[in-house]
Amino acid sequence: MEELIAKRYVKALKEGIDPTSIQAVSDIFSALSDSFKDEKFITVVTNPNVSIADKSSILLEAVKPAKSEQLDNFIKLLVQNKRVEIIPAISQELKKEIAISTKTFEGTVYCDSELDAKVIGDLSSGLSKKFDSTITLNFQKNDFNGIKVAVEGLGVEINFSKDRINNQIIQHIIKAI
């Protein structure tokens, strides 16, 4: 639900702000989003006993370095509409929009054993060519019995499971007999 609401706010924000400054706005929202990891901050900005003016002043102080009247008005609008808690979702949506417009995506490689940086680089360059984008991959070790590559921004997930391949080989041998 928050994601859908955030998409509308991001669309309005993009229309009101110069396209060249959207990266700076995204950085500001990322910093605001990090503030939401602090329980005390969440308590203050979501507390109904704290006045709208106080919430506005707290958030406006955080975005003051941007020196943007549009951004200040956007923050005031969020506070007035009691949508402060969707700031992390707005940050995520802004990052997605920037990734789509610049064709730069991040993905994760999951595997149960260590992979060489060269292998990850080869996977990254192969996917970049396939999707005509710049894709950077990070490695994360887990208990997946095979290799799985996920690029969330593109909605791509590729996996090669050792168990599934073994089962397919067995089924093929059985059919051949």
Coordinates of C-alpha atoms in Angstrom, one line a residue:
M1 CA 0.0 0.0 0.0
E2 CA 2.8 2.4 0.9
E3 CA 4.5 1.7 -2.3
L4 CA 1.5 2.7 -4.4
I5 CA 1.1 5.9 -2.5
A6 CA 4.8 6.6 -2.7
K7 CA 4.7 6.2 -6.5
R8 CA 2.1 9.0 -6.8
Y9 CA 4.2 11.3 -4.6
V10 CA 7.3 10.5 -6.6
K11 CA 5.5 11.2 -9.8
A12 CA 4.4 14.6 -8.5
L13 CA 7.9 15.3 -7.1
K14 CA 9.5 14.5 -10.5
E15 CA 7.1 16.9 -12.3
G16 CA 7.8 19.7 -9.9
I17 CA 11.6 19.4 -9.8
D18 CA 14.2 19.9 -12.4
P19 CA 15.3 16.5 -13.9
T20 CA 19.0 17.3 -13.3
S21 CA 18.5 17.7 -9.5
I22 CA 16.5 14.5 -9.0
Q23 CA 19.7 12.7 -7.9
A24 CA 20.3 15.3 -5.2
V25 CA 16.7 14.9 -4.0
S26 CA 17.1 11.2 -4.0
D27 CA 20.2 11.5 -1.8
I28 CA 18.3 13.7 0.6
F29 CA 15.4 11.2 0.8
S30 CA 17.9 8.4 1.4
A31 CA 19.3 10.3 4.4
L32 CA 15.8 10.9 5.7
S33 CA 15.0 7.3 5.1
D34 CA 18.0 6.3 7.3
S35 CA 16.6 8.5 10.0
F36 CA 13.6 6.2 10.1
K37 CA 15.8 3.4 11.4
D38 CA 16.0 5.2 14.7
E39 CA 13.1 4.3 17.0
K40 CA 13.1 7.7 18.7
F41 CA 12.8 9.5 15.4
I42 CA 9.9 7.3 14.4
T43 CA 8.2 7.9 17.7
V44 CA 8.5 11.7 17.3
V45 CA 7.3 12.0 13.7
T46 CA 4.4 9.6 14.1
N47 CA 3.2 10.7 17.5
P48 CA -0.2 12.4 17.2
N49 CA 0.6 14.6 20.2
V50 CA 3.4 16.3 18.3
S51 CA 2.1 19.2 16.4
I52 CA 2.2 19.4 12.6
A53 CA 4.3 22.5 12.9
D54 CA 6.9 20.7 15.0
K55 CA 7.0 17.7 12.6
S56 CA 7.4 20.1 9.7
S57 CA 10.2 22.0 11.4
I58 CA 12.1 18.8 12.2
L59 CA 11.9 17.5 8.6
L60 CA 12.5 20.9 7.1
E61 CA 15.7 21.2 9.1
A62 CA 16.8 17.9 7.7
V63 CA 16.3 19.0 4.1
K64 CA 17.6 22.6 4.6
P65 CA 20.9 21.9 2.9
A66 CA 19.1 21.4 -0.4
K67 CA 17.9 25.0 -0.5
S68 CA 14.9 24.0 -2.6
E69 CA 11.5 25.6 -2.1
Q70 CA 9.8 22.8 -4.0
L71 CA 11.3 20.2 -1.7
D72 CA 10.3 22.2 1.4
N73 CA 6.8 22.4 0.0
F74 CA 6.8 18.7 -0.7
I75 CA 7.8 17.9 2.9
K76 CA 5.1 20.3 4.2
L77 CA 2.6 18.5 2.1
L78 CA 3.7 15.1 3.4
V79 CA 3.3 16.3 7.0
Q80 CA -0.1 17.9 6.3
N81 CA -1.4 14.8 4.7
K82 CA 0.0 12.6 7.5
R83 CA 2.2 10.7 5.1
V84 CA 5.5 11.1 6.9
E85 CA 5.9 7.4 7.4
I86 CA 6.1 6.8 3.7
I87 CA 9.4 8.7 3.3
P88 CA 11.4 5.4 3.2
A89 CA 9.1 4.2 0.4
I90 CA 9.5 7.4 -1.5
S91 CA 13.3 7.1 -1.2
Q92 CA 13.1 3.6 -2.7
E93 CA 10.8 4.7 -5.5
L94 CA 13.1 7.6 -6.3
K95 CA 16.1 5.2 -6.5
K96 CA 14.1 2.9 -8.8
E97 CA 13.1 5.8 -11.1
I98 CA 16.7 7.0 -11.3
A99 CA 17.9 3.4 -12.0
I100 CA 15.4 3.1 -14.8
S101 CA 16.3 6.4 -16.4
T102 CA 20.0 5.9 -16.2
K103 CA 19.8 2.1 -16.9
T104 CA 22.0 1.3 -13.9
F105 CA 20.9 -1.6 -11.8
E106 CA 22.2 -3.5 -8.8
G107 CA 21.8 -7.2 -8.3
T108 CA 22.8 -10.0 -6.0
V109 CA 24.4 -13.3 -6.6
Y110 CA 23.5 -16.0 -4.1
C111 CA 25.6 -19.2 -3.8
D112 CA 26.6 -21.7 -1.1
S113 CA 30.3 -21.4 -2.0
E114 CA 32.6 -18.6 -2.6
L115 CA 32.7 -17.2 -6.1
D116 CA 35.7 -15.5 -7.8
A117 CA 35.4 -11.7 -8.5
K118 CA 36.1 -12.6 -12.1
V119 CA 33.1 -14.9 -12.3
I120 CA 30.8 -12.2 -10.8
G121 CA 32.3 -9.7 -13.2
D122 CA 31.6 -12.0 -16.1
L123 CA 28.0 -12.5 -14.9
S124 CA 27.6 -8.8 -14.6
S125 CA 29.0 -8.0 -18.0
G126 CA 26.9 -10.7 -19.6
L127 CA 23.7 -9.5 -18.0
S128 CA 24.6 -5.9 -18.9
K129 CA 24.9 -6.8 -22.6
K130 CA 21.7 -8.9 -22.5
F131 CA 19.6 -6.1 -21.0
D132 CA 21.4 -3.1 -22.5
S133 CA 22.1 -1.7 -19.1
T134 CA 24.8 -1.3 -16.5
I135 CA 24.4 -4.0 -13.9
T136 CA 26.6 -4.4 -10.9
L137 CA 26.4 -7.6 -8.9
N138 CA 27.2 -8.1 -5.2
F139 CA 27.9 -11.6 -3.8
Q140 CA 26.0 -13.0 -0.8
K141 CA 26.8 -16.4 0.6
N142 CA 23.8 -18.5 1.7
D143 CA 22.5 -22.0 1.7
F144 CA 21.1 -22.1 -1.8
N145 CA 22.4 -25.3 -3.5
G146 CA 23.4 -23.7 -6.8
I147 CA 23.7 -20.2 -8.1
K148 CA 20.9 -17.6 -8.1
V149 CA 21.2 -14.1 -9.6
A150 CA 18.5 -11.5 -8.8
V151 CA 18.3 -8.0 -10.3
E152 CA 15.3 -6.5 -8.5
G153 CA 15.1 -3.3 -10.6
L154 CA 14.7 -5.3 -13.8
G155 CA 12.5 -8.0 -12.2
V156 CA 15.0 -10.6 -13.3
E157 CA 15.9 -13.8 -11.3
I158 CA 18.0 -16.5 -12.8
N159 CA 18.9 -19.7 -10.9
F160 CA 20.7 -22.9 -11.5
S161 CA 19.9 -25.4 -8.8
K162 CA 22.1 -28.5 -8.5
D163 CA 19.2 -30.5 -7.1
R164 CA 17.0 -29.6 -10.0
I165 CA 19.6 -30.4 -12.6
N166 CA 20.3 -33.8 -10.9
N167 CA 16.6 -34.5 -11.0
Q168 CA 16.3 -33.6 -14.6
I169 CA 19.3 -35.8 -15.5
I170 CA 17.7 -38.7 -13.6
Q171 CA 14.4 -38.2 -15.3
H172 CA 16.1 -38.1 -18.7
I173 CA 17.9 -41.3 -18.0
I174 CA 14.7 -43.0 -16.9
K175 CA 12.9 -41.9 -20.1
A176 CA 15.8 -43.2 -22.2
I177 CA 15.6 -46.7 -20.6

